[in-house]
Tab-separated table of C-alpha atoms and ligand atoms in Angstrom:
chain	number	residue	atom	x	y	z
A	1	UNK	CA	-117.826	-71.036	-69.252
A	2	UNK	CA	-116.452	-73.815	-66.798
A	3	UNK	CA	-113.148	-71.386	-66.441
A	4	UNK	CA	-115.000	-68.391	-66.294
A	5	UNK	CA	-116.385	-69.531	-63.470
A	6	UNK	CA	-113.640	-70.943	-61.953
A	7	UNK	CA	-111.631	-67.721	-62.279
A	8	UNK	CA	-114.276	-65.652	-60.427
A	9	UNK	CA	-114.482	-68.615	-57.470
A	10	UNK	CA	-110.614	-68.239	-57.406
A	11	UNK	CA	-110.880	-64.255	-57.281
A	12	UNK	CA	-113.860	-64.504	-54.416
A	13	UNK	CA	-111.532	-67.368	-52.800
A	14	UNK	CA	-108.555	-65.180	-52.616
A	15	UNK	CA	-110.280	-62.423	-51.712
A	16	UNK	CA	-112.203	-64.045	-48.005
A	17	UNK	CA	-108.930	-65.616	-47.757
A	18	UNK	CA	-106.870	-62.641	-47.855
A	19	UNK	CA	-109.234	-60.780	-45.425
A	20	UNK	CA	-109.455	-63.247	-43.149
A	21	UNK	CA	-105.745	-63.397	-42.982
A	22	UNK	CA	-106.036	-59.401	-41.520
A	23	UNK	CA	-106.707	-58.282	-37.783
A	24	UNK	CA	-110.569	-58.279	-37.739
A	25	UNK	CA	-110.348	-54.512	-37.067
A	26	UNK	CA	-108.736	-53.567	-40.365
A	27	UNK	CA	-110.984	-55.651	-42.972
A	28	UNK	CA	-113.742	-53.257	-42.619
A	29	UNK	CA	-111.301	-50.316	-42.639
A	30	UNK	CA	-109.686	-51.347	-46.099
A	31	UNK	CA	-110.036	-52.775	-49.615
A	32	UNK	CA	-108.473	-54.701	-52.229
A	33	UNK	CA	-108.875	-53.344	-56.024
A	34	UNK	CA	-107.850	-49.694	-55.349
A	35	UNK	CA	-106.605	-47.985	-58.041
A	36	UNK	CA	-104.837	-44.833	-57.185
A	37	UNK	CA	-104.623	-41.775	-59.671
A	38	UNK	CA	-103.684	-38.698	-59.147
A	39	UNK	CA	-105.373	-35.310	-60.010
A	40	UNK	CA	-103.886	-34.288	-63.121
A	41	UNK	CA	-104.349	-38.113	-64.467
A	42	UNK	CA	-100.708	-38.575	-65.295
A	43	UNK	CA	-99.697	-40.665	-62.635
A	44	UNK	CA	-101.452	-43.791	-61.180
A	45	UNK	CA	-100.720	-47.069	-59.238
A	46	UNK	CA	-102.902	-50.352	-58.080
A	47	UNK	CA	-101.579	-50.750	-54.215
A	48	UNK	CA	-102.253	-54.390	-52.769
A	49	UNK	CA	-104.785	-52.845	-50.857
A	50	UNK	CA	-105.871	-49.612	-49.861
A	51	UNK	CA	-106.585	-48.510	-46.168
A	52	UNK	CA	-108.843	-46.137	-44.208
A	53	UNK	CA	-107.583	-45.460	-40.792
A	54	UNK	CA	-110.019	-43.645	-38.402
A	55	UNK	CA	-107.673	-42.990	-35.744
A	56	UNK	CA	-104.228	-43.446	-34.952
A	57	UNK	CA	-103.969	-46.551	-33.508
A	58	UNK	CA	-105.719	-47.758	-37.055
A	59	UNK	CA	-102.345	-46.181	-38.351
A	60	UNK	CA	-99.995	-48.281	-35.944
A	61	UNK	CA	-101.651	-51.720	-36.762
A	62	UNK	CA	-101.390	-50.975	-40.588
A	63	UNK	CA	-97.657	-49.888	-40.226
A	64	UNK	CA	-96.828	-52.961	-37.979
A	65	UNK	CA	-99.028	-55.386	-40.455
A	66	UNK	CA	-97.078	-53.253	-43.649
A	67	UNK	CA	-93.874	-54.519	-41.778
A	68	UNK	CA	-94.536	-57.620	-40.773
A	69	UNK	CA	-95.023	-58.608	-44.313
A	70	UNK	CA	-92.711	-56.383	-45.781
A	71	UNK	CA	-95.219	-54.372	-47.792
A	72	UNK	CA	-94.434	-50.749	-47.983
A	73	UNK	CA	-96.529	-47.927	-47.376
A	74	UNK	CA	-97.619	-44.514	-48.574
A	75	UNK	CA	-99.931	-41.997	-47.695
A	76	UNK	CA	-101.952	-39.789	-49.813
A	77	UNK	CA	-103.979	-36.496	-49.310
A	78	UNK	CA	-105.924	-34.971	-52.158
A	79	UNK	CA	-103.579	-36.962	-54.815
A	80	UNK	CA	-102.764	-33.265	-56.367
A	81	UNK	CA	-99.074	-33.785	-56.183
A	82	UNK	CA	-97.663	-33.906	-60.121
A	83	UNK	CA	-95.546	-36.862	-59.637
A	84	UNK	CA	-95.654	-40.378	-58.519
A	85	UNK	CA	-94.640	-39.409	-54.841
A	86	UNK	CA	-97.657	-40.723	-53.135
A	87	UNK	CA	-97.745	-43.916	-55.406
A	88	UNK	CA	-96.368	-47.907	-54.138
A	89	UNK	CA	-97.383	-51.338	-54.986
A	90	UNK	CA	-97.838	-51.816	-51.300
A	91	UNK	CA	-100.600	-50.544	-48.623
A	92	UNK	CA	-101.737	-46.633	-49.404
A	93	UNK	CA	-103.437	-45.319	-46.345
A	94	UNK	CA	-106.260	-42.208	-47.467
A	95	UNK	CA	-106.566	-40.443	-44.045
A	96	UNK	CA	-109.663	-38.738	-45.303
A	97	UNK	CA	-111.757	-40.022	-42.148
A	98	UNK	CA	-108.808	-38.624	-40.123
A	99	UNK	CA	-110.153	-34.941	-40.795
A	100	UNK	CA	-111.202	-33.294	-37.436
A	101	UNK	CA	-110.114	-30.242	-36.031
A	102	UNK	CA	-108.873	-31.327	-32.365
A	103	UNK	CA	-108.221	-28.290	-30.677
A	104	UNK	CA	-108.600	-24.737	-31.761
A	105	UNK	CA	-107.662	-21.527	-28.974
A	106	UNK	CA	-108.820	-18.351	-31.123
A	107	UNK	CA	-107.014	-16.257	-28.541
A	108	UNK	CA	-103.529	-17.793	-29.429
A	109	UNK	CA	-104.105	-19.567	-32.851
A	110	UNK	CA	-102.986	-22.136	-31.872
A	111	UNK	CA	-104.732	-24.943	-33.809
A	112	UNK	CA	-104.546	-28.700	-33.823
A	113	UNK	CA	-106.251	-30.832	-36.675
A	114	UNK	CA	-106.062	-34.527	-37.835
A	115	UNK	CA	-103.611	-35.192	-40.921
A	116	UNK	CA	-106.234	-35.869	-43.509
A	117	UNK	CA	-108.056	-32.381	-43.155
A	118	UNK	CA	-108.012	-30.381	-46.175
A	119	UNK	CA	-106.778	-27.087	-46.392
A	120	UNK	CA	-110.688	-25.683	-47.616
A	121	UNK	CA	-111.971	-27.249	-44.460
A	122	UNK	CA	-109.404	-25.906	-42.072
A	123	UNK	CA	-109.851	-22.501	-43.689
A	124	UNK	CA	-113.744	-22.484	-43.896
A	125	UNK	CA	-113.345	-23.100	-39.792
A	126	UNK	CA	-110.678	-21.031	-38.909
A	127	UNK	CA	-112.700	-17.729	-40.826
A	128	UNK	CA	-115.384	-18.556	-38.197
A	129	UNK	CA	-113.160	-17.746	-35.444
A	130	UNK	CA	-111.148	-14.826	-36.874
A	131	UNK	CA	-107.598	-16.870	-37.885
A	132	UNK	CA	-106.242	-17.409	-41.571
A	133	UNK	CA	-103.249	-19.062	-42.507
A	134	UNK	CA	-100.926	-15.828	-43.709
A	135	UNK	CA	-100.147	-17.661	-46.845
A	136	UNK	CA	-101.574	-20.565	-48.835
A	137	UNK	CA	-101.274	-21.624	-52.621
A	138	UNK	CA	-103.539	-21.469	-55.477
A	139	UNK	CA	-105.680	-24.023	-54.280
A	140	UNK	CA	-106.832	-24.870	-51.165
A	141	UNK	CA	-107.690	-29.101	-52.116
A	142	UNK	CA	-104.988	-30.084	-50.183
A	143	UNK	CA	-104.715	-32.451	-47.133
A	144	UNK	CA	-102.804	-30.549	-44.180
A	145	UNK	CA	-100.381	-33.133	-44.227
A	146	UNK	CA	-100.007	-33.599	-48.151
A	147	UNK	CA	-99.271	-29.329	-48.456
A	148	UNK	CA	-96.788	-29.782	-45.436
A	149	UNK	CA	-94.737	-33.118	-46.961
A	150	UNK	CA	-94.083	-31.175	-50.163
A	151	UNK	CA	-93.168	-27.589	-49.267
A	152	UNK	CA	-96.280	-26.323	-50.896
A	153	UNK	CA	-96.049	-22.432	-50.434
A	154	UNK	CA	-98.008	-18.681	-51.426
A	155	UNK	CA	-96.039	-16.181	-51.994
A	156	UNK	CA	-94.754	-13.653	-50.572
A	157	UNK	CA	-90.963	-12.103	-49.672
A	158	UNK	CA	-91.784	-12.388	-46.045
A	159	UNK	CA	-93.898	-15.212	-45.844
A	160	UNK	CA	-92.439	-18.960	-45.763
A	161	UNK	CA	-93.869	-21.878	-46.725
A	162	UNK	CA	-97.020	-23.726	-45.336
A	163	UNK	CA	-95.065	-25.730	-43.250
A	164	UNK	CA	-93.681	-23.591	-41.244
A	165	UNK	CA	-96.097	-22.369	-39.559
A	166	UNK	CA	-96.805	-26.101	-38.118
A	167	UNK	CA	-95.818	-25.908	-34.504
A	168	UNK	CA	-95.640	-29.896	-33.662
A	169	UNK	CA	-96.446	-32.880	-35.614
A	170	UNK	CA	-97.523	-36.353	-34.450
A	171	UNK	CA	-96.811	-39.436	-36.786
A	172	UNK	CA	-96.365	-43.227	-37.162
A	173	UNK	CA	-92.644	-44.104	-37.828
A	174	UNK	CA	-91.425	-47.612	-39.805
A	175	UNK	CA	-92.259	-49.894	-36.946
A	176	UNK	CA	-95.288	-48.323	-35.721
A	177	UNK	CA	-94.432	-46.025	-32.945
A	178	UNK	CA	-96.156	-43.040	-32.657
A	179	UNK	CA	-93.684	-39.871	-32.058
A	180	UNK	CA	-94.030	-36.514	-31.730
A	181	UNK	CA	-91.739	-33.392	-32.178
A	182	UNK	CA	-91.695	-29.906	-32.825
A	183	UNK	CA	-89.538	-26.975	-33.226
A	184	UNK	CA	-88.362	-27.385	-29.410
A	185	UNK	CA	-88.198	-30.793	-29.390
A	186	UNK	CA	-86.099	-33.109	-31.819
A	187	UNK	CA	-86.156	-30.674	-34.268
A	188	UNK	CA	-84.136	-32.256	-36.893
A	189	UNK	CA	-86.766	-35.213	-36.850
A	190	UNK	CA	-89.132	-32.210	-36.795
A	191	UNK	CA	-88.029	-30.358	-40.104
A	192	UNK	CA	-87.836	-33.553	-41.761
A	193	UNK	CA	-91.333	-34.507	-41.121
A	194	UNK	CA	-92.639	-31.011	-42.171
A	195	UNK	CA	-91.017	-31.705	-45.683
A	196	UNK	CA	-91.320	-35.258	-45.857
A	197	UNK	CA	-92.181	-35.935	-48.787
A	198	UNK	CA	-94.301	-39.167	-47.391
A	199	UNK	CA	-91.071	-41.085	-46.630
A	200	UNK	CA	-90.461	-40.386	-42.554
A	201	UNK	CA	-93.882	-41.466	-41.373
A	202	UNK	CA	-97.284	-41.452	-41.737
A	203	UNK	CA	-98.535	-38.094	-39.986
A	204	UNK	CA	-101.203	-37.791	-37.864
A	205	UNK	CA	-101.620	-34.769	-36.020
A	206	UNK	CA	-100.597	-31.607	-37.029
A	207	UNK	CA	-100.361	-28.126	-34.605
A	208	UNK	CA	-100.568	-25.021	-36.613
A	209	UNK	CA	-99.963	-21.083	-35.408
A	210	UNK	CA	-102.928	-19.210	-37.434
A	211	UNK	CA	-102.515	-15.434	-37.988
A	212	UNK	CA	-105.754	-13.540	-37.033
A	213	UNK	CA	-107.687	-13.329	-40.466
A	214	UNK	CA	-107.352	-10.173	-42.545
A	215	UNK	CA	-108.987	-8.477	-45.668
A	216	UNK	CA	-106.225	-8.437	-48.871
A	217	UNK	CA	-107.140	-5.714	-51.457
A	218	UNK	CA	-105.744	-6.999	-54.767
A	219	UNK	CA	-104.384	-5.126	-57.426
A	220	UNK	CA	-103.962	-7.063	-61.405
A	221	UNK	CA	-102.211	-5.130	-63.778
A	222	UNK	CA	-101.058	-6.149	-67.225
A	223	UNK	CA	-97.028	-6.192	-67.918
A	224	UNK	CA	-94.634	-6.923	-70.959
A	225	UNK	CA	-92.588	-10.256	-69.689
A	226	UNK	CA	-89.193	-8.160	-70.860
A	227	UNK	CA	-90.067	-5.264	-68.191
A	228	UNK	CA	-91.174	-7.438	-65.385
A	229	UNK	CA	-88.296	-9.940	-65.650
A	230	UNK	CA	-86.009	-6.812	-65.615
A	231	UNK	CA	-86.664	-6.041	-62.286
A	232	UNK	CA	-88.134	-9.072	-60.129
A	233	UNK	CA	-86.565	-8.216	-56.528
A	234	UNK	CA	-88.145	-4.823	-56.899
A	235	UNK	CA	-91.485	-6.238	-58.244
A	236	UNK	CA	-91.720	-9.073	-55.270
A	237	UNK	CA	-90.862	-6.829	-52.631
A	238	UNK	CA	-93.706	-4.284	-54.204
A	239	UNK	CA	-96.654	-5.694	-52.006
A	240	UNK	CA	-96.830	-8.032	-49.615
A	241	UNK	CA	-98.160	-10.825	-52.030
A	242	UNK	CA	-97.061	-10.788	-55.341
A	243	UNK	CA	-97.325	-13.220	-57.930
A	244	UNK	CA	-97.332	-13.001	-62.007
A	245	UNK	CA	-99.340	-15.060	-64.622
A	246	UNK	CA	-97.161	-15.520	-68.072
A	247	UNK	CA	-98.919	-15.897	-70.767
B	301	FAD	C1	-104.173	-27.155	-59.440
B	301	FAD	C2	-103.001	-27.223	-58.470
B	301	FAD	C3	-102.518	-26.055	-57.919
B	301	FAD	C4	-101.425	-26.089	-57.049
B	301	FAD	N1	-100.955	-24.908	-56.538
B	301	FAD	C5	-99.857	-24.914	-55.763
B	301	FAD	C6	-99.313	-23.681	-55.251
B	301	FAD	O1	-99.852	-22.596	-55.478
B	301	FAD	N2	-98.180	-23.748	-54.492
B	301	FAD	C7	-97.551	-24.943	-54.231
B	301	FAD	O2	-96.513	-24.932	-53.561
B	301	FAD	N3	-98.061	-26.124	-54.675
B	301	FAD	C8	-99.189	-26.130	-55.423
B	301	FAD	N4	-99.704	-27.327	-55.875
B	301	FAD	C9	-99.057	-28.580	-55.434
B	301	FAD	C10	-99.730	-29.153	-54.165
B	301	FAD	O3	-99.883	-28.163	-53.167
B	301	FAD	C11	-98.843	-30.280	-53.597
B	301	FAD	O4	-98.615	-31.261	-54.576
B	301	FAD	C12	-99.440	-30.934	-52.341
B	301	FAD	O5	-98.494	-31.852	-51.832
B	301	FAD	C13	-100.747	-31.663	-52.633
B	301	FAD	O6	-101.349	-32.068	-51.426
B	301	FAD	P1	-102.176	-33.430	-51.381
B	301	FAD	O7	-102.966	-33.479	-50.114
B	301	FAD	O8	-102.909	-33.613	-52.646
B	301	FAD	O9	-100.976	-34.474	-51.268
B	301	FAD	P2	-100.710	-35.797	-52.160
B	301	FAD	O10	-100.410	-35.382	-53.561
B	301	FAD	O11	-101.798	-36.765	-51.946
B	301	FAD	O12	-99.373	-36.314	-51.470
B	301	FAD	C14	-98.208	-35.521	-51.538
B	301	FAD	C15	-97.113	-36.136	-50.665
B	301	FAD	O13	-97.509	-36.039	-49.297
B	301	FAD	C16	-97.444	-37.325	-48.692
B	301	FAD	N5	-98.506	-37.413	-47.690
B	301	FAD	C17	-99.827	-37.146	-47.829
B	301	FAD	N6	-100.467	-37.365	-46.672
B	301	FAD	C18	-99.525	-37.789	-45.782
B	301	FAD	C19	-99.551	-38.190	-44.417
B	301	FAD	N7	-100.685	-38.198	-43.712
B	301	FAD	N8	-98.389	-38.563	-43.841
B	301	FAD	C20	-97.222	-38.562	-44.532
B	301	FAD	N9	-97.136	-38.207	-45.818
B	301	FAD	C21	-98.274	-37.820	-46.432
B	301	FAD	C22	-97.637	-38.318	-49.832
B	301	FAD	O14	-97.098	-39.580	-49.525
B	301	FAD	C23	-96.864	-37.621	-50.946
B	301	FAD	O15	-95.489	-37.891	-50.812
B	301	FAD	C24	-100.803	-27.334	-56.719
B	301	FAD	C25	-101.315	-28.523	-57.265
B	301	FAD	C26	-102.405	-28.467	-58.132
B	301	FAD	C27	-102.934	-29.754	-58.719
């Protein structure tokens, strides 16, 4: 009994200690005890703590506390990736309070959001003022930032990937400066950041170019794998999405 209780002094000990030992403007904004998993359950990991920036600055004192004690760091969207690519040992940062849209000019599309929006609320916004994105995935769960670091894509012949229809992106490199670039400016920085895969920064701001929205009239028709796979250029140029279920 004596031990018990001495284990769960030790754990509260360690615990006040360990906060106190953080800049009084993160404690409130993180936790110990986090266990991360992701959406398919196959993959999990316990960071040493887990983080909830509201704002970028949030993001530049976690980086600069993540290096100053050599702790690494990872974000995470949704968690829907298959793999252990958003997973460390270290400080995970959820940017779900980092959700809002910033800036949004229906005339142009031109649309800026916060990293940690999800695709679903970007979309459910943009319909209200006329703009789609020209081509998403199955789902629509995804963090802006999460679909972008991975190369998440529709389909399409003529349509590219999510990511490339991101104009500029603002993130949080090693050391906690904040940069920004785009397809004008240090582009090479630019493409890397737009496929990431969590490893150049922590994003923060992301510029996308919307397409006005549109109707799609969809057509499902049955096929034998042997005649479809005999022809696939034909059969993905056919329409201007195209995609097949095999069964
Ligand atoms: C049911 C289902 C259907 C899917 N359908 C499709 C599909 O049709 N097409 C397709 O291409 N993919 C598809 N995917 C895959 C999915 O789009 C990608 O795995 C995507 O990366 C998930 O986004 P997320 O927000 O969950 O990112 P997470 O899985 O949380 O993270 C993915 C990567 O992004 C990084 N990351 C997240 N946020 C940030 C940030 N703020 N800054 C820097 N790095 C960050 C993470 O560190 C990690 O490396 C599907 C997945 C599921 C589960």
């Amino acid at each position: 009994m004596a031990s018990r209780l001495q284990r769960v002094l030790d754990h509260i000990r360690s615990k006040v200690e360990d906060d106190d030992d953080l800049p009084v403007n993160l404690i409130e904004k993180s936790r110990k005890g986090f266990k991360f998993q992701n959406w398919a359950k196959v993959e999990s990991c316990q960071p040493d703590r887990l983080f909830y920036p509201r704002c970028v600055q949030d993001v530049v004192d976690i980086v600069k506390l993540a290096a100053d004690r050599k702790k690494k760091v990872k974000a995470f969207g949704a968690g829907h990736s298959p793999s252990d690519i958003a997973c460390t040992d270290g400080y995970m940062l959820s940017l779900d309070q980092m959700n809002r849209v910033l800036f949004l000019d229906a005339e142009t599309g031109v649309v800026q959001v916060e990293a940690g929006a999800r695709l679903h609320e970007i979309n459910t916004l943009m319909s209200k003022h006329g703009l789609a994105f020209p081509s998403l995935g199955s789902i629509a769960e995804q963090s802006i930032a999460g679909a972008i670091s991975t190369g998440t894509h529709g389909t399409g012949m003529s349509h590219g990937i999510v990511a490339r229809r991101i104009m500029e992106v603002e993130f949080v490199n090693g050391v906690g400066d904040v940069m920004v670039c785009s397809r004008d400016h240090q582009q090479d920085l630019f493409l890397s950041v737009c496929c990431g895969l969590g490893c150049i920064g922590i994003i923060t701001k992301i510029t996308i170019k919307m397409d006005k929205s549109f109707h799609l009239r969809a057509k499902e028709v049955p096929a034998q794998m042997t005649d479809l796979l005999a022809d696939i250029p034909t059969l993905a140029e056919s329409a201007e999405y195209v995609r097949f279920h095999w069964y």
